[in-house]
mmCIF file with all atom_site columns, C-alpha atoms in Angstrom:
data_model
loop_
_atom_site.group_PDB
_atom_site.id
_atom_site.type_symbol
_atom_site.label_atom_id
_atom_site.label_alt_id
_atom_site.label_comp_id
_atom_site.label_asym_id
_atom_site.label_entity_id
_atom_site.label_seq_id
_atom_site.pdbx_PDB_ins_code
_atom_site.Cartn_x
_atom_site.Cartn_y
_atom_site.Cartn_z
_atom_site.occupancy
_atom_site.B_iso_or_equiv
_atom_site.pdbx_formal_charge
_atom_site.auth_seq_id
_atom_site.auth_comp_id
_atom_site.auth_asym_id
_atom_site.auth_atom_id
_atom_site.pdbx_PDB_model_num
ATOM 1  C CA . MET A 1 1  ? -8.211  -14.835 -5.838  1.00 64.00 ? 74  MET A CA 1
ATOM 2  C CA . ASP A 1 2  ? -8.928  -11.491 -7.426  1.00 77.00 ? 75  ASP A CA 1
ATOM 3  C CA . PRO A 1 3  ? -5.698  -10.134 -8.919  1.00 94.00 ? 76  PRO A CA 1
ATOM 4  C CA . VAL A 1 4  ? -6.473  -6.765  -7.281  1.00 96.00 ? 77  VAL A CA 1
ATOM 5  C CA . PHE A 1 5  ? -6.292  -6.548  -3.489  1.00 96.00 ? 78  PHE A CA 1
ATOM 6  C CA . LYS A 1 6  ? -8.202  -3.588  -2.019  1.00 97.00 ? 79  LYS A CA 1
ATOM 7  C CA . ILE A 1 7  ? -6.999  -2.154  1.249   1.00 97.00 ? 80  ILE A CA 1
ATOM 8  C CA . GLN A 1 8  ? -9.951  -0.987  3.352   1.00 96.00 ? 81  GLN A CA 1
ATOM 9  C CA . GLY A 1 9  ? -10.072 1.703   6.038   1.00 97.00 ? 82  GLY A CA 1
ATOM 10 C CA . GLU A 1 10 ? -7.038  3.309   7.642   1.00 97.00 ? 83  GLU A CA 1
ATOM 11 C CA . LEU A 1 11 ? -3.418  2.736   6.657   1.00 97.00 ? 84  LEU A CA 1
ATOM 12 C CA . THR A 1 12 ? -1.639  4.194   9.677   1.00 97.00 ? 85  THR A CA 1
ATOM 13 C CA . ARG A 1 13 ? 0.770   3.134   12.388  1.00 97.00 ? 86  ARG A CA 1
ATOM 14 C CA . ASN A 1 14 ? -2.208  1.672   14.263  1.00 97.00 ? 87  ASN A CA 1
ATOM 15 C CA . THR A 1 15 ? -3.108  -0.676  11.397  1.00 97.00 ? 88  THR A CA 1
ATOM 16 C CA . TYR A 1 16 ? 0.263   -1.165  9.696   1.00 97.00 ? 89  TYR A CA 1
ATOM 17 C CA . ASN A 1 17 ? 1.102   -4.673  10.968  1.00 96.00 ? 90  ASN A CA 1
ATOM 18 C CA . GLN A 1 18 ? -2.362  -5.992  10.158  1.00 97.00 ? 91  GLN A CA 1
ATOM 19 C CA . VAL A 1 19 ? -2.330  -4.439  6.674   1.00 96.00 ? 92  VAL A CA 1
ATOM 20 C CA . VAL A 1 20 ? 1.150   -5.811  5.931   1.00 94.00 ? 93  VAL A CA 1
ATOM 21 C CA . GLU A 1 21 ? -0.069  -9.315  6.823   1.00 95.00 ? 94  GLU A CA 1
ATOM 22 C CA . GLN A 1 22 ? -3.152  -8.911  4.625   1.00 95.00 ? 95  GLN A CA 1
ATOM 23 C CA . VAL A 1 23 ? -1.160  -7.583  1.674   1.00 94.00 ? 96  VAL A CA 1
ATOM 24 C CA . CYS A 1 24 ? 1.501   -10.299 1.939   1.00 92.00 ? 97  CYS A CA 1
ATOM 25 C CA . SER A 1 25 ? -1.195  -12.984 2.120   1.00 94.00 ? 98  SER A CA 1
ATOM 26 C CA . ALA A 1 26 ? -2.951  -11.510 -0.906  1.00 94.00 ? 99  ALA A CA 1
ATOM 27 C CA . ILE A 1 27 ? 0.294   -11.422 -2.903  1.00 93.00 ? 100 ILE A CA 1
ATOM 28 C CA . ALA A 1 28 ? 1.071   -15.020 -1.913  1.00 92.00 ? 101 ALA A CA 1
ATOM 29 C CA . ALA A 1 29 ? -2.420  -15.979 -3.116  1.00 93.00 ? 102 ALA A CA 1
ATOM 30 C CA . GLY A 1 30 ? -1.843  -14.355 -6.503  1.00 93.00 ? 103 GLY A CA 1
ATOM 31 C CA . ALA A 1 31 ? -2.718  -10.679 -6.209  1.00 94.00 ? 104 ALA A CA 1
ATOM 32 C CA . SER A 1 32 ? -0.800  -8.589  -8.737  1.00 94.00 ? 105 SER A CA 1
ATOM 33 C CA . ALA A 1 33 ? -2.155  -5.150  -7.827  1.00 95.00 ? 106 ALA A CA 1
ATOM 34 C CA . ILE A 1 34 ? -3.008  -3.190  -4.699  1.00 96.00 ? 107 ILE A CA 1
ATOM 35 C CA . ASP A 1 35 ? -5.886  -0.707  -4.815  1.00 97.00 ? 108 ASP A CA 1
ATOM 36 C CA . LEU A 1 36 ? -6.063  2.035   -2.196  1.00 97.00 ? 109 LEU A CA 1
ATOM 37 C CA . SER A 1 37 ? -9.362  3.584   -3.325  1.00 97.00 ? 110 SER A CA 1
ATOM 38 C CA . ASN A 1 38 ? -11.102 2.495   -0.098  1.00 97.00 ? 111 ASN A CA 1
ATOM 39 C CA . VAL A 1 39 ? -8.408  3.813   2.235   1.00 97.00 ? 112 VAL A CA 1
ATOM 40 C CA . THR A 1 40 ? -9.872  6.476   4.513   1.00 97.00 ? 113 THR A CA 1
ATOM 41 C CA . LYS A 1 41 ? -6.761  7.752   6.305   1.00 97.00 ? 114 LYS A CA 1
ATOM 42 C CA . VAL A 1 42 ? -2.990  7.481   5.806   1.00 96.00 ? 115 VAL A CA 1
ATOM 43 C CA . ASP A 1 43 ? 0.182   8.517   7.557   1.00 95.00 ? 116 ASP A CA 1
ATOM 44 C CA . SER A 1 44 ? 3.844   7.830   6.832   1.00 95.00 ? 117 SER A CA 1
ATOM 45 C CA . CYS A 1 45 ? 3.211   4.107   7.333   1.00 95.00 ? 118 CYS A CA 1
ATOM 46 C CA . ALA A 1 46 ? 1.422   4.067   3.974   1.00 95.00 ? 119 ALA A CA 1
ATOM 47 C CA . VAL A 1 47 ? 4.671   5.114   2.309   1.00 95.00 ? 120 VAL A CA 1
ATOM 48 C CA . ALA A 1 48 ? 6.579   2.561   4.401   1.00 94.00 ? 121 ALA A CA 1
ATOM 49 C CA . LEU A 1 49 ? 4.215   -0.154  3.164   1.00 93.00 ? 122 LEU A CA 1
ATOM 50 C CA . TRP A 1 50 ? 4.756   0.936   -0.445  1.00 93.00 ? 123 TRP A CA 1
ATOM 51 C CA . VAL A 1 51 ? 8.543   0.834   -0.008  1.00 92.00 ? 124 VAL A CA 1
ATOM 52 C CA . GLU A 1 52 ? 8.442   -2.573  1.704   1.00 90.00 ? 125 GLU A CA 1
ATOM 53 C CA . ILE A 1 53 ? 6.214   -4.180  -0.911  1.00 90.00 ? 126 ILE A CA 1
ATOM 54 C CA . LYS A 1 54 ? 8.111   -2.638  -3.839  1.00 88.00 ? 127 LYS A CA 1
ATOM 55 C CA . ARG A 1 55 ? 11.406  -3.838  -2.389  1.00 87.00 ? 128 ARG A CA 1
ATOM 56 C CA . ASN A 1 56 ? 10.201  -7.433  -2.167  1.00 85.00 ? 129 ASN A CA 1
ATOM 57 C CA . ASN A 1 57 ? 7.633   -7.549  -4.997  1.00 77.00 ? 130 ASN A CA 1
ATOM 58 C CA . ALA A 1 58 ? 8.768   -5.105  -7.659  1.00 71.00 ? 131 ALA A CA 1
ATOM 59 C CA . ASN A 1 59 ? 6.131   -6.221  -10.160 1.00 87.00 ? 132 ASN A CA 1
ATOM 60 C CA . ILE A 1 60 ? 3.148   -5.322  -7.951  1.00 92.00 ? 133 ILE A CA 1
ATOM 61 C CA . GLU A 1 61 ? 1.019   -2.531  -9.428  1.00 92.00 ? 134 GLU A CA 1
ATOM 62 C CA . TRP A 1 62 ? -0.519  0.176   -7.252  1.00 93.00 ? 135 TRP A CA 1
ATOM 63 C CA . ALA A 1 63 ? -3.802  1.965   -7.966  1.00 95.00 ? 136 ALA A CA 1
ATOM 64 C CA . ASN A 1 64 ? -5.641  4.956   -6.531  1.00 97.00 ? 137 ASN A CA 1
ATOM 65 C CA . LEU A 1 65 ? -2.931  6.216   -4.208  1.00 94.00 ? 138 LEU A CA 1
ATOM 66 C CA . PRO A 1 66 ? -4.385  8.814   -1.832  1.00 95.00 ? 139 PRO A CA 1
ATOM 67 C CA . THR A 1 67 ? -3.225  12.389  -2.420  1.00 94.00 ? 140 THR A CA 1
ATOM 68 C CA . GLN A 1 68 ? -2.059  12.584  1.199   1.00 94.00 ? 141 GLN A CA 1
ATOM 69 C CA . MET A 1 69 ? 0.169   9.547   0.632   1.00 94.00 ? 142 MET A CA 1
ATOM 70 C CA . GLU A 1 70 ? 1.718   11.205  -2.423  1.00 93.00 ? 143 GLU A CA 1
ATOM 71 C CA . THR A 1 71 ? 2.318   14.373  -0.388  1.00 93.00 ? 144 THR A CA 1
ATOM 72 C CA . ILE A 1 72 ? 4.035   12.438  2.401   1.00 94.00 ? 145 ILE A CA 1
ATOM 73 C CA . ALA A 1 73 ? 6.171   10.574  -0.142  1.00 92.00 ? 146 ALA A CA 1
ATOM 74 C CA . ASP A 1 74 ? 7.238   13.871  -1.718  1.00 92.00 ? 147 ASP A CA 1
ATOM 75 C CA . LEU A 1 75 ? 8.167   15.278  1.698   1.00 93.00 ? 148 LEU A CA 1
ATOM 76 C CA . VAL A 1 76 ? 10.390  12.311  2.522   1.00 91.00 ? 149 VAL A CA 1
ATOM 77 C CA . GLY A 1 77 ? 11.873  12.028  -0.965  1.00 91.00 ? 150 GLY A CA 1
ATOM 78 C CA . VAL A 1 78 ? 10.262  8.770   -2.099  1.00 89.00 ? 151 VAL A CA 1
ATOM 79 C CA . ASP A 1 79 ? 9.077   8.578   -5.713  1.00 87.00 ? 152 ASP A CA 1
ATOM 80 C CA . ILE A 1 80 ? 5.881   6.525   -5.670  1.00 83.00 ? 153 ILE A CA 1
ATOM 81 C CA . GLN A 1 81 ? 4.785   7.303   -9.214  1.00 72.00 ? 154 GLN A CA 1
#
């Protein structure tokens, strides 16, 4: 397994459950980083995913966070840097 898992497409409430399953499977298979460069749309669920994964897998690295995700995180007081 590639150590970097790339999330594709939307990361919104409509795709959240599916993305969580994919990310958890990738981590279980050995992924050590999550790349969001191919994410086309986010909402607050993107921040929820970040919080959930960080809580349970603190050593996972994140790459290419969308600007909109950073803005949402700032608005809700979550430091995703």
